[in-house]
Each structure stands twice: as C-alpha cells, then as structure tokens.
XYZ file of C-alpha atoms in Angstrom:
714
model
C -55.108 73.539 -2.302
C -54.296 74.709 -5.800
C -54.507 78.443 -6.451
C -55.142 80.348 -9.677
C -53.842 83.889 -9.816
C -54.011 86.865 -12.175
C -56.910 85.328 -14.075
C -59.786 87.530 -15.078
C -63.257 86.411 -14.152
C -64.438 86.332 -17.765
C -61.384 84.443 -18.999
C -61.685 81.961 -16.175
C -65.329 81.295 -16.960
C -64.693 80.764 -20.638
C -61.803 78.457 -19.857
C -63.796 76.452 -17.339
C -66.805 76.163 -19.653
C -64.804 74.925 -22.615
C -62.884 72.471 -20.437
C -65.775 70.093 -20.016
C -68.723 71.988 -18.596
C -70.137 71.403 -15.133
C -72.255 73.239 -12.620
C -71.820 77.023 -12.415
C -73.475 78.794 -9.548
C -73.824 82.559 -9.599
C -74.484 84.142 -6.232
C -75.130 87.700 -5.186
C -72.492 89.356 -3.015
C -74.575 92.470 -2.457
C -77.599 90.855 -0.866
C -77.289 88.270 1.873
C -80.840 87.096 1.284
C -80.388 86.628 -2.469
C -80.395 83.013 -3.570
C -77.781 81.487 -5.850
C -78.898 80.877 -9.411
C -77.936 77.974 -11.654
C -76.055 79.149 -14.735
C -75.486 76.940 -17.778
C -71.963 76.527 -19.098
C -73.085 77.891 -22.467
C -74.260 81.070 -20.765
C -70.981 81.409 -18.915
C -68.904 80.785 -22.035
C -70.881 83.428 -23.878
C -70.253 85.890 -21.061
C -73.960 86.761 -20.932
C -74.627 86.050 -17.263
C -74.549 89.078 -15.012
C -74.090 87.628 -11.564
C -71.840 89.029 -8.910
C -69.608 86.037 -8.328
C -69.414 82.396 -9.352
C -68.922 79.045 -7.758
C -68.089 76.322 -10.255
C -67.930 72.575 -9.996
C -66.154 71.027 -12.947
C -66.482 67.530 -14.322
C -62.898 67.048 -13.116
C -64.229 67.363 -9.525
C -62.429 70.676 -8.930
C -64.401 73.420 -7.226
C -63.448 77.009 -7.975
C -64.521 80.203 -6.256
C -63.634 83.776 -7.127
C -62.742 85.777 -4.024
C -63.342 89.509 -4.581
C -61.757 91.091 -1.503
C -58.109 92.183 -1.550
C -55.798 89.789 0.295
C -53.475 91.714 2.589
C -52.364 88.915 4.884
C -55.625 88.633 6.813
C -56.367 85.272 5.189
C -59.557 86.215 3.388
C -58.551 84.304 0.276
C -58.511 81.154 2.410
C -61.469 81.906 4.680
C -63.984 82.673 1.925
C -63.600 79.354 0.092
C -63.552 77.495 3.426
C -67.068 78.744 4.169
C -68.341 77.672 0.756
C -66.553 74.326 0.943
C -68.010 73.619 4.372
C -71.616 74.015 3.261
C -70.839 72.189 0.038
C -69.209 69.245 1.844
C -66.335 69.587 -0.583
C -63.026 67.805 -0.603
C -60.707 70.652 0.401
C -57.879 69.205 -1.662
C -59.972 69.857 -4.783
C -60.768 73.497 -4.083
C -59.182 76.307 -6.134
C -59.434 80.038 -5.566
C -59.187 82.925 -8.004
C -58.543 86.516 -6.943
C -61.337 88.626 -8.356
C -60.549 91.965 -9.944
C -62.565 95.112 -9.361
C -66.129 94.683 -10.589
C -68.541 97.064 -8.819
C -71.427 95.706 -10.859
C -70.781 92.243 -9.523
C -69.417 92.765 -6.017
C -70.188 94.936 -3.031
C -67.612 96.096 -0.515
C -64.462 95.066 -2.384
C -62.509 96.533 0.481
C -59.921 95.275 2.946
C -60.347 97.421 6.018
C -62.373 97.597 9.182
C -62.208 93.815 9.695
C -65.520 93.583 7.870
C -65.113 91.167 4.953
C -66.173 87.942 6.675
C -69.106 89.482 8.595
C -70.336 90.989 5.325
C -70.106 87.798 3.265
C -70.769 85.023 5.795
C -74.404 84.321 4.871
C -73.834 84.815 1.148
C -71.041 82.274 1.053
C -72.913 79.709 3.127
C -76.004 79.908 0.927
C -73.908 79.493 -2.195
C -72.319 76.299 -0.911
C -75.539 74.897 0.516
C -77.462 75.521 -2.710
C -74.848 73.726 -4.769
C -74.974 70.774 -2.377
C -78.768 70.653 -2.657
C -78.636 70.533 -6.445
C -76.007 67.803 -6.479
C -78.046 65.683 -4.084
C -81.141 66.166 -6.227
C -79.205 65.112 -9.320
C -77.949 61.947 -7.608
C -81.386 61.097 -6.233
C -82.918 61.482 -9.704
C -80.322 59.200 -11.246
C -80.745 56.538 -8.560
C -84.527 57.049 -8.391
C -84.455 57.381 -4.603
C -85.706 60.128 -2.265
C -83.189 62.932 -1.821
C -83.693 62.626 1.925
C -81.927 59.242 1.798
C -78.776 60.776 0.306
C -75.842 62.257 2.199
C -72.737 64.174 1.168
C -69.108 64.100 2.238
C -65.724 65.010 0.723
C -67.083 65.939 -2.683
C -69.377 62.937 -3.146
C -73.058 62.059 -2.779
C -73.829 58.753 -1.036
C -76.869 56.460 -0.852
C -76.200 54.322 2.171
C -78.984 51.794 1.588
C -77.688 50.770 -1.853
C -74.009 51.500 -1.226
C -73.900 53.768 -4.259
C -71.854 56.976 -4.542
C -71.109 59.592 -7.179
C -68.550 62.386 -7.225
C -69.638 65.975 -7.616
C -67.877 66.085 -10.969
C -69.952 63.183 -12.220
C -73.147 64.969 -11.189
C -72.252 68.516 -12.206
C -73.855 68.497 -15.678
C -77.132 67.012 -14.415
C -77.210 69.382 -11.444
C -76.770 72.354 -13.749
C -80.135 71.588 -15.396
C -82.107 71.705 -12.133
C -83.872 74.684 -10.584
C -82.309 76.211 -7.493
C -84.613 76.236 -4.436
C -85.860 79.398 -2.790
C -84.724 78.182 0.619
C -81.817 75.946 1.583
C -80.948 74.362 4.905
C -77.632 75.509 6.309
C -75.441 73.349 8.498
C -75.531 73.462 12.255
C -72.240 74.448 13.826
C -71.937 71.013 15.444
C -71.751 69.455 11.978
C -68.827 71.537 10.721
C -65.922 69.495 9.390
C -63.751 72.277 7.991
C -64.720 75.494 9.747
C -62.996 75.768 13.096
C -60.061 73.635 12.029
C -56.588 74.690 10.921
C -56.128 75.138 7.171
C -52.992 76.361 5.439
C -53.208 79.662 3.603
C -53.942 78.986 -0.059
C -50.995 81.144 -1.159
C -48.402 79.574 1.152
C -46.749 77.451 -1.517
C -46.538 80.274 -4.029
C -45.148 82.659 -1.412
C -42.547 80.145 -0.221
C -41.436 79.341 -3.749
C -41.250 82.954 -4.895
C -44.115 82.925 -7.377
C -45.191 86.402 -8.567
C -48.128 87.381 -6.378
C -47.421 90.860 -5.087
C -47.546 94.262 -6.715
C -43.772 94.530 -6.675
C -43.637 91.262 -8.627
C -45.693 92.602 -11.496
C -43.782 93.173 -14.702
C -44.848 93.756 -18.289
C -42.527 93.916 -21.258
C -42.067 97.513 -22.352
C -43.252 99.179 -19.163
C -41.239 102.000 -17.612
C -40.269 102.506 -13.972
C -40.597 105.675 -11.946
C -39.336 106.879 -8.598
C -40.708 110.181 -7.367
C -39.132 112.939 -5.307
C -41.641 114.517 -2.949
C -41.001 117.492 -0.637
C -38.731 116.346 2.179
C -40.461 118.572 4.721
C -44.178 118.752 5.460
C -45.129 122.373 4.814
C -42.863 122.880 1.793
C -43.809 123.102 -1.871
C -41.883 122.766 -5.121
C -40.283 125.991 -6.380
C -37.951 124.878 -9.191
C -36.198 121.834 -10.576
C -33.080 121.382 -12.688
C -33.304 117.914 -14.236
C -30.630 118.209 -16.928
C -28.102 115.981 -15.181
C -30.710 113.356 -14.403
C -32.048 113.261 -17.963
C -28.539 112.683 -19.305
C -28.020 109.536 -17.245
C -28.257 106.037 -18.809
C -31.732 104.526 -19.145
C -33.623 107.714 -18.276
C -36.599 108.376 -20.542
C -38.008 111.556 -18.986
C -38.315 113.699 -15.871
C -41.773 115.187 -15.284
C -43.313 117.353 -12.581
C -46.822 117.364 -11.162
C -48.303 118.856 -8.019
C -45.331 119.117 -5.624
C -43.531 116.101 -7.055
C -40.783 115.324 -9.545
C -40.937 111.912 -11.237
C -37.903 110.310 -12.829
C -38.941 107.773 -15.486
C -36.650 105.158 -16.974
C -35.964 101.561 -17.884
C -34.999 100.149 -14.470
C -35.520 100.927 -10.801
C -31.780 101.315 -10.200
C -31.377 103.784 -13.047
C -34.266 105.989 -11.920
C -33.150 105.796 -8.293
C -29.658 107.002 -9.163
C -31.013 109.699 -11.493
C -33.274 111.034 -8.740
C -30.169 111.702 -6.672
C -28.897 113.962 -9.482
C -31.950 116.251 -9.400
C -31.412 119.821 -8.234
C -34.636 120.919 -6.548
C -35.587 124.067 -4.680
C -38.554 124.219 -2.323
C -40.329 127.061 -0.609
C -42.382 127.246 2.544
C -46.176 127.117 2.305
C -47.101 126.208 5.900
C -45.561 126.003 9.360
C -42.673 123.529 9.554
C -43.668 121.694 12.702
C -41.330 119.905 15.100
C -42.148 117.425 17.835
C -41.422 120.144 20.398
C -44.125 122.246 18.720
C -46.574 119.364 18.977
C -45.986 119.026 22.711
C -46.783 122.713 23.163
C -49.836 122.520 20.883
C -51.164 119.478 22.727
C -50.955 121.213 26.068
C -52.588 124.398 24.797
C -55.491 122.559 23.157
C -56.083 120.356 26.183
C -56.331 123.471 28.331
C -57.957 125.959 25.973
C -59.013 124.212 22.774
C -62.493 124.635 21.365
C -63.726 121.094 21.741
C -66.465 119.205 19.929
C -68.692 117.377 22.395
C -69.005 113.746 21.351
C -71.167 112.472 24.208
C -72.608 113.898 27.385
C -74.725 112.156 30.010
C -76.016 113.505 33.310
C -74.667 116.456 35.307
C -70.908 116.111 35.005
C -70.089 119.356 36.804
C -72.140 118.395 39.860
C -70.611 114.916 39.985
C -67.093 116.296 40.146
C -68.060 119.039 42.574
C -69.497 116.492 45.010
C -66.851 113.780 44.490
C -65.037 112.254 47.457
C -61.990 111.684 45.255
C -60.911 112.837 41.775
C -58.375 111.013 39.609
C -56.618 112.807 36.724
C -54.068 111.631 34.172
C -52.757 112.386 30.697
C -51.587 109.853 28.122
C -49.727 110.493 24.884
C -49.054 108.478 21.712
C -46.722 109.499 18.849
C -46.969 109.532 15.081
C -46.244 106.132 13.528
C -45.492 105.052 9.948
C -47.216 101.967 8.569
C -44.009 100.367 7.333
C -45.495 97.398 5.432
C -42.959 94.871 4.190
C -43.925 95.754 0.612
C -43.526 99.521 0.051
C -46.099 101.427 -1.999
C -46.127 100.614 -5.713
C -48.589 100.579 -8.595
C -48.753 100.097 -12.356
C -50.798 102.375 -14.601
C -51.310 102.592 -18.323
C -53.328 105.618 -19.409
C -54.299 104.882 -23.004
C -56.416 106.838 -25.465
C -59.375 104.551 -24.844
C -59.126 103.943 -21.091
C -56.884 103.200 -18.128
C -55.439 99.940 -16.824
C -54.406 99.783 -13.158
C -52.607 96.845 -11.519
C -51.269 96.596 -8.004
C -51.849 96.316 -4.256
C -54.770 98.367 -2.982
C -57.154 97.929 -0.077
C -59.745 100.086 -1.853
C -59.773 99.285 -5.581
C -63.014 101.166 -6.206
C -61.559 104.326 -4.674
C -58.505 103.953 -6.917
C -60.738 103.596 -9.957
C -62.900 106.578 -9.035
C -60.018 108.950 -8.396
C -58.180 107.935 -11.559
C -61.395 108.345 -13.571
C -61.697 111.927 -12.295
C -58.064 112.600 -13.134
C -58.240 111.284 -16.692
C -61.789 112.256 -17.542
C -62.731 108.715 -18.523
C -66.001 107.202 -17.309
C -65.339 104.723 -14.501
C -66.216 101.736 -16.652
C -63.195 102.616 -18.810
C -60.850 102.189 -15.846
C -59.954 98.599 -14.894
C -58.274 97.541 -11.664
C -56.472 94.227 -11.246
C -55.822 93.418 -7.585
C -52.543 91.794 -6.549
C -51.774 90.245 -3.194
C -50.427 92.840 -0.777
C -47.331 92.631 1.385
C -48.985 94.348 4.318
C -50.726 97.668 4.488
C -52.291 98.141 7.919
C -54.509 100.931 6.558
C -51.902 102.683 4.423
C -53.295 101.162 1.233
C -56.781 102.463 1.967
C -55.503 105.689 0.371
C -55.044 105.997 -3.388
C -52.309 108.633 -3.560
C -49.692 106.218 -4.871
C -52.167 104.882 -7.459
C -52.816 108.443 -8.595
C -49.094 109.057 -8.900
C -48.756 106.125 -11.290
C -51.691 107.361 -13.367
C -50.353 110.934 -13.473
C -46.896 109.828 -14.580
C -48.316 107.462 -17.204
C -50.522 110.227 -18.565
C -47.612 112.671 -18.754
C -45.146 110.327 -20.480
C -47.832 108.532 -22.542
C -46.546 105.079 -21.623
C -47.225 102.233 -19.172
C -45.451 103.063 -15.899
C -44.846 101.356 -12.592
C -44.234 103.737 -9.693
C -42.166 102.309 -6.834
C -41.513 103.882 -3.444
C -38.232 103.159 -1.650
C -38.312 102.309 2.054
C -37.232 105.870 2.800
C -40.048 107.217 0.607
C -42.480 104.961 2.428
C -41.410 106.009 5.927
C -41.076 109.732 5.231
C -43.973 110.107 2.800
C -46.717 110.689 5.319
C -50.172 109.228 5.899
C -49.026 108.347 9.411
C -50.966 107.268 12.440
C -51.806 110.634 14.036
C -50.150 111.721 17.265
C -52.659 112.118 20.129
C -52.799 113.245 23.726
C -55.626 112.371 26.102
C -56.726 113.923 29.371
C -58.846 111.769 31.672
C -60.691 112.663 34.852
C -62.773 110.397 37.094
C -64.945 111.269 40.063
C -65.427 108.699 42.858
C -67.942 108.757 45.693
C -67.128 107.682 49.258
C -67.857 104.025 48.387
C -65.415 103.975 45.481
C -68.106 104.110 42.796
C -67.215 106.039 39.641
C -69.907 108.707 39.428
C -68.233 110.975 36.861
C -65.965 110.545 33.865
C -64.315 113.015 31.486
C -62.194 112.396 28.416
C -60.708 114.959 26.066
C -58.695 113.818 23.076
C -56.435 116.129 21.066
C -55.059 114.835 17.786
C -52.937 115.906 14.843
C -55.202 115.602 11.787
C -57.017 112.821 13.616
C -60.616 114.033 13.482
C -62.490 112.452 16.377
C -59.841 110.887 18.613
C -62.451 109.164 20.778
C -64.905 106.316 20.471
C -67.518 107.981 22.589
C -69.940 105.054 22.679
C -67.411 102.430 23.729
C -67.007 101.230 27.323
C -67.054 102.824 29.892
C -69.803 104.923 28.259
C -73.162 103.604 29.376
C -71.791 102.591 32.775
C -71.237 106.073 34.268
C -74.197 108.327 35.031
C -72.289 111.573 34.494
C -69.979 111.526 31.505
C -68.404 114.006 29.102
C -66.314 113.008 26.081
C -65.041 115.645 23.661
C -62.230 116.141 21.167
C -60.082 118.820 19.552
C -58.289 118.463 16.230
C -55.160 120.356 15.174
C -54.785 120.871 11.440
C -51.198 119.970 10.740
C -49.332 119.878 7.401
C -48.182 116.377 8.375
C -50.470 113.965 6.543
C -52.210 111.234 8.528
C -54.562 108.360 7.847
C -55.970 105.086 9.189
C -53.476 102.817 10.955
C -54.359 99.279 12.023
C -57.422 99.553 14.319
C -57.770 103.315 13.710
C -58.037 105.471 16.844
C -58.610 102.452 19.110
C -54.995 101.368 18.612
C -53.929 104.146 21.008
C -57.213 105.022 22.721
C -57.588 101.522 24.190
C -54.146 101.728 25.802
C -54.907 105.104 27.354
C -58.435 104.254 28.520
C -57.539 100.888 29.970
C -54.469 102.219 31.744
C -56.499 105.037 33.227
C -59.249 102.677 34.398
C -56.588 100.813 36.349
C -55.602 104.102 37.974
C -59.226 104.676 38.941
C -59.616 101.125 40.249
C -56.558 101.586 42.452
C -57.903 104.883 43.786
C -61.193 103.123 44.552
C -59.362 100.312 46.334
C -60.713 97.659 43.963
C -59.304 94.839 41.878
C -58.995 96.027 38.247
C -61.110 93.217 36.812
C -63.763 93.452 39.504
C -63.925 97.216 38.981
C -64.688 96.739 35.278
C -67.232 94.001 35.953
C -69.088 96.277 38.367
C -69.233 98.996 35.721
C -70.562 96.511 33.170
C -73.242 95.305 35.563
C -74.277 98.938 35.935
C -74.448 99.293 32.137
C -76.595 96.166 32.010
C -79.032 96.879 34.824
C -79.203 100.683 34.919
C -77.567 102.033 31.756
C -76.628 105.684 31.480
C -77.798 106.541 27.995
C -77.384 104.207 25.032
C -75.172 101.156 25.411
C -73.787 100.351 21.977
C -71.685 97.342 22.874
C -72.795 93.894 24.015
C -72.360 93.859 27.784
C -72.702 90.097 28.125
C -70.076 89.414 25.447
C -67.649 91.769 27.159
C -68.285 90.193 30.559
C -67.760 86.715 29.116
C -64.439 87.594 27.520
C -63.233 89.232 30.746
C -64.084 86.161 32.784
C -62.409 83.859 30.280
C -59.184 85.894 30.409
C -59.280 85.902 34.209
C -59.802 82.146 34.270
C -57.106 81.267 31.748
C -54.547 83.590 33.363
C -55.339 82.381 36.901
C -55.778 86.066 37.688
C -54.276 87.235 40.971
C -53.138 83.778 42.065
C -49.653 83.448 40.553
C -46.765 84.027 42.926
C -43.923 86.149 41.633
C -45.928 87.249 38.590
C -47.271 90.776 38.143
C -50.424 90.798 36.023
C -51.982 93.660 34.091
C -55.456 93.597 32.558
C -57.097 95.242 29.562
C -60.291 94.673 27.601
C -61.632 96.341 24.480
C -64.443 96.231 21.953
C -63.636 97.146 18.368
C -64.642 96.015 14.885
C -67.590 94.040 16.311
C -65.352 91.831 18.467
C -64.294 91.665 22.117
C -60.765 90.973 23.310
C -59.448 90.781 26.878
C -55.754 90.436 27.674
C -53.592 89.776 30.688
C -49.938 90.753 30.503
C -47.542 88.985 32.856
C -44.299 90.575 34.049
C -41.573 88.876 36.057
C -38.742 90.753 37.774
C -35.385 89.212 36.861
C -32.170 90.554 38.400
C -34.045 93.640 39.479
C -35.449 94.333 35.996
C -39.055 93.746 34.885
C -39.551 91.524 31.839
C -42.757 90.755 29.962
C -43.046 86.974 29.702
C -46.591 86.173 28.637
C -49.780 87.659 27.254
C -52.980 85.670 27.751
C -55.695 86.594 25.262
C -59.417 85.847 25.315
C -61.226 86.577 22.041
C -64.898 86.700 21.131
C -65.050 87.052 17.365
C -67.991 84.705 16.903
C -67.431 81.477 14.983
C -63.757 80.940 14.139
C -63.456 79.946 10.483
C -59.788 79.020 10.111
C -58.231 78.244 13.477
C -54.623 78.604 12.348
C -55.348 81.811 10.470
C -57.265 83.196 13.436
C -54.459 82.370 15.853
C -52.011 84.112 13.560
C -54.232 87.195 13.375
C -54.494 87.417 17.157
C -50.833 86.718 17.868
C -49.780 89.097 15.111
C -52.052 91.795 16.511
C -50.570 91.370 19.989
C -46.995 91.520 18.684
C -47.852 94.536 16.526
C -49.518 96.315 19.438
C -46.713 95.457 21.849
C -43.901 96.373 19.479
C -45.266 99.788 18.627
C -46.280 100.555 22.229
C -42.794 99.664 23.430
C -40.600 101.053 20.667
C -42.386 102.855 17.802
C -41.767 106.582 17.520
C -41.683 109.038 14.626
C -40.451 112.511 15.503
C -40.015 115.692 13.453
C -37.680 118.644 13.182
C -38.832 121.550 11.024
C -41.281 119.340 9.151
C -38.740 116.603 8.373
C -39.103 113.101 9.891
C -36.100 112.169 12.024
C -36.499 108.484 11.174
C -36.261 107.393 7.534
C -35.521 103.660 7.692
C -35.379 100.769 10.137
C -31.923 101.765 11.339
C -33.638 104.700 13.048
C -37.166 103.431 13.561
C -37.212 100.750 16.258
C -39.263 97.600 15.694
C -39.765 94.738 18.111
C -37.181 91.961 17.843
C -37.694 88.218 17.941
C -36.186 87.798 21.408
C -38.505 90.503 22.772
C -41.708 88.694 21.838
C -43.417 87.014 24.800
C -45.502 83.871 24.758
C -48.991 84.662 23.460
C -51.626 82.257 24.782
C -54.903 82.581 22.836
C -58.380 81.356 23.809
C -61.555 81.811 21.769
C -65.065 82.170 23.153
C -67.328 79.604 21.509
C -70.751 81.238 21.490
C -71.926 80.159 18.025
C -72.721 83.651 16.741
C -71.861 84.667 13.186
C -68.222 85.729 12.709
C -67.223 89.286 13.560
C -63.966 91.134 12.903
C -60.540 89.709 13.704
C -57.833 91.445 11.660
C -57.662 94.393 14.061
C -59.372 93.785 17.467
C -56.440 91.980 19.130
C -54.126 94.980 18.801
C -55.880 97.735 20.834
C -55.925 96.050 24.288
C -52.242 95.067 24.247
C -50.665 98.373 25.254
C -52.915 98.696 28.288
C -52.377 95.110 29.479
C -48.599 95.527 29.212
C -48.503 98.985 30.833
C -50.690 97.793 33.703
C -48.490 94.726 34.245
C -45.351 96.871 34.374
C -47.061 99.138 36.902
C -47.975 96.159 39.087
C -44.329 95.085 39.075
C -42.699 98.505 39.503
C -45.328 101.001 40.705
C -44.372 103.217 37.758
C -47.170 104.342 35.429
C -46.323 104.319 31.728
C -48.333 107.203 30.326
C -46.339 107.836 27.164
C -45.641 105.692 24.144
C -43.164 104.403 23.230
C -42.653 102.968 26.716
C -38.892 102.638 26.309
C -38.633 106.434 25.997
C -40.959 107.177 28.923
C -39.054 108.509 31.915
C -40.884 106.047 34.162
C -39.743 103.089 32.044
C -36.163 104.326 31.917
C -36.132 104.442 35.704
C -37.029 100.745 35.961
C -35.092 99.358 32.988
C-alpha cells in the first residue's frame, strides 16, 4: 500500500481533482446514520464542499481515504481504510491513506485514547465504502445497459458475468460521480469478507523501516529554533531565581526565557541548548510537601484505615453479611507510580504569529491542544491549526497538552517558530505518571463457600476514583461496598495505558483467587458461579455482558487445557475494559527449584477482528507491557525527586524474559470493540496467580521482583 503523509486535506483534494477527476465521496464522521454524498471534482477543487471526510476513486484506479485519528501504533491508519476497502471491494494494492489534520468541523472524536476509534467509526466507514460500490455498479450497468443486479464487484472492478465484460473503478469513476447516492445501501455479511479478518501490513511499515520522516521528532523547518526546558527537579518546588548569563553566552543560544516554574533555553540546535541548560544557575523554593515513597506508604495505611471515603457503589446489607459470615478473607494489594516512557519523548513545534498559531507534532488529543493554545494566545480556535504526526508511543501520556503549551509559550516569548524537545530524563522525571494505589479487599463467605459479601477500598495518589465499581464482581454479590479515597499529592499523574484497570484488574483478580481458595473451589469455576448469579439473580445493575465474559473464560480454559497439564502451574484472570473481554492463563514451570513463566494463553472478545496481524500485535504487546511493568516497573521518590531518571535505573522487561503468548479470538460477529488496551489489565493477575500455584507465595505488591514473597522464591 502506498501512503501519503503530511498532506493537507484541501491540498490533497485540489491535487486529486486536477489530476484527472474521478469519484469523490464525502461521508459524515459525526453521524453513523448519515449517508455519503457524491461530490463533483469541480466542487472539491474549488474547496466549496463541507463534508467531514472524503473517499476518492481516481481515474488511475487509486483509492484514497483521509484517516482523521492520530496514529500512535494502534494501527488505526491501516484499520480504517481496510474497512472502507472491504465494503468497496477494492484492490488493496491500490489503496492510499492520508493522515488528516485537526478539523473539528469535519471530524468528531479526533482522539487516540480509550480504545474507541474503531467502535466509533465502524458503521460510518462501511457505509462510505458500500455507497461507492453501489454507484460504480450503477455506472457500469448503465454503460452496458444491463440490470445492476447482474453485476458483481471484486478487486477494484465491476463484472458482468453473462457477457464477460469488466471495467475498472477508475474507468467508471467519472460516470459514477454524476449519479445520486442512495438513501440505503446493503452492507456485506461477515461471511463475505475478503480483507477484514486477514493479516495486512501496517501502511507505514515501509516508511518506518526506511527512515522516512513520520514522527514529531522528525519534523524540521528551515529557520525554526530548538528549545529544551528546565523544570523543577522536585515535585513541590517552585522557581525562585535564575542566572542565565553563562548559558546565553554559549554558541548558538538565541535566548533564555522563563514562564511558570520553567526556564527555556532557545537556540539553533538541540545539542547547543542541551549544553547551555547545564550552565543555568537556578534556585528553587518549597511550595508544598516534598513527598518520599516512605511517606506514601504511611499515607496509604492511614487513608485505608481512617480516610473519608467516597462511596462508589453499595448493594444490600454489607454489615450484616460480614457479621454472619462463616469465613472472612482480607488482603491488601499495592501498585507503584510508573512513567509512560514512550520510545519518542515529548516534543512539539509551535509558531505563534501575529495572525494565528501553527502547531505540528504528536498528540493524542489535537482538539485539546488547539483549545488550550487558543486560550493562551487569545486567538479564536479557528486561528489555531494542528498538524498531526505519527507518534512513537504515548500510552496516555500524549492525552495531556502540557508539552504543546510549552512550545506555544516559548514561541510567543521569543517571537519565532520553536520546537520543544524533552530528553529521556525530562520525560521520565517530568511527571504525569500512572498514580500509585493501594487496595484493601474483604470477602464474606457462608458455610457453603458462597461469597455473600464484598468490600473494596481504593486509595490513590491523585488518582480520583481508583475503582471501576460497576465491573465484575459487582452484580454477582448481594452485599457489596466499593469506595475510594484520593490523596492530593504534588506529584502529577495522568492516564496510563488502560487507566485504573491496569492495576485494579491485577489486584481484583488476585484477590478473587484468594477467595476461591478459601471457599475450596477451582478459580475458574468460582468465577463462573458468580457470573451465573449475575445472570439469573443480579444484585443491582449489571453493566457488563455476562454471556460474553462467560464465553471468553471458557475459551481460555479450553485453549489452555486448564487443570490438566502435569508439571505446569496455571493462574487465571479475566477482565472487562474498553468494551472488550479478555481472559488469560499464565503458565509457570519450576526449573532447578525456581519458578519461570513460560506461556500466557489469551482469549479475546473484541467483536469482529479487522486486521488479524495488527490485532495479534495489540494483544501480544498488551500482555508484554502488562507483564513487564507488573514484574519490574517501579518509580520511587525521595524528597519529591524521582529516584529513576533513565532506563539504567528504571527496569523494563527484556527479550529473554518474554514468554510465549498464545492468542485466540472469539468469533461472535458483533461490531468491533476496543483492543488497544484490554489485553493489558488481566496479565498481572494471571501471572501472580500462576506463581502462587507454583510456590504458595502470594504476590500482593508490584513490581513482583521487589515483593518479599517473590524474593523468597527467586
């Protein structure tokens, strides 16, 4: 597949129109029921058509689609055109994609986050492709003077079997553009898919492998300046004074400016500004408590015991259930702060001019970037443009716009185009971490081993609600109390891949295994019994699909040959997040007296799988991400300063530590649901439960390698 990059929508349309015309199809991204509309090439060239996105079929047989959502490695730039091409019966080799820039008037939800892009656009994309196919068939039938019902399509051509005639889409594009789009179009049945469900290479693979400029760090414009910023090294400190004389005197340095609590060095190259930053003489003063990890441990314990909690969900008479219980199970689980550590550190280009602002770079939320910069500069939002580059990871970090604002502030102060670049140390110590959390669980069992009561309290550091109160096992326990307490810390936090569930799933699923053991039941059977209760006699609202969860559990049990492998200790976990259901079985083998994780079997219900290879990569990547951070990831603090500032101190999973990951998808034919995040949350629990089965040591603290129980077995 050929890919077009860094091309504006208007420029692309004018270019395509003047290159020979064809069929242009505008379709509405904001309304799944809105029908595509035929747009003449003259209209497109004139720029007078106000549709939200465009599918074009040129007389050269190439099909081009603008993809509006930011590409962050989740494969959306490949998946979107695959859906259109499937309904269009296109020849995939003749499909091009263009990254759309921010255009709130044309697109809705130009966001990468929450695993929601494909669910949001599925019907819109299908209707666009199907409508184009309808028009092309009508054009061919008119030319051949045969009923359209006698015509078929395949690989970018229309066929009339009875006469043996065929025409390419390019040959029919002009005629099709003069026809009226129908109000209703027939969409393909899943059984007829030729492209969806198969493996397709990412459209950017060639450009990535050959080093083409795709990412924000690649962006360069003649005459732009570079900036590296010094922020307070401790959370809770603020800028008091700065002596920049030595830095300003260094080669290539244009200016040193201050804003908020930051000092920006601006110059002609990244190396020059990096070296000049080291010459700054800065004094800070305290404005809040300088917290250490030891402080957090004390705060956690105090808030679990005495914190004023916000009740998130309560069903039944919890106090009576625990008072009358035959057995009570209690446990606490803790997860640390984590940096995002994307391969591409934060960076952004900004040019604040007298007539508006130009922004270029990697952002998961381009509209947020535009809105915040508009407030900063005083320009109306339509005077702020955002060009979206491909992103070298983000995992939620690029949902924030702080680094975009920095670029705009520096550009405004020095009155020049500026690209702000964070070093790896800036990135790891600059905040917006996954919040640290501690959970306390309690379960009440009756004499028959039925769970009749359940309590969960979550305490987080700037985490807000650390629970997902309507997720399983809610709805399956008659007496339930879920509440949370939040500590306001000067350490900044934000969404991290699969927010909240990335650590909650591990804690919940590990604790459910503890309860199952206390009840004398198999862990999978214990969960299935709870789900049957939620199905037949629900306790309050059930806001997850019980049947989908049961199906994914049974598939994981089947594929892992649960409980039947000799010499293999298996641990189970299942979780619902981002509209999808994932069950996992971790398998541990004891070698020379030491437990070793060898395999993770994964069952996934994400609805229809669009790109099989991309989907497999998302699931396997999520498992490796979840495993690596559960095993090794830890960010600690001393007097407000992170102890880890680069990968020499922050432990990541290594290649030889990655187990086999065996993935199976549920084929239920429902519309696609999320996939970028749901495979990560269950991993920690499956692995912890497998290690327990092998060693009888519960791993209640992440990272596992620093848990006393893990040290005793490794």
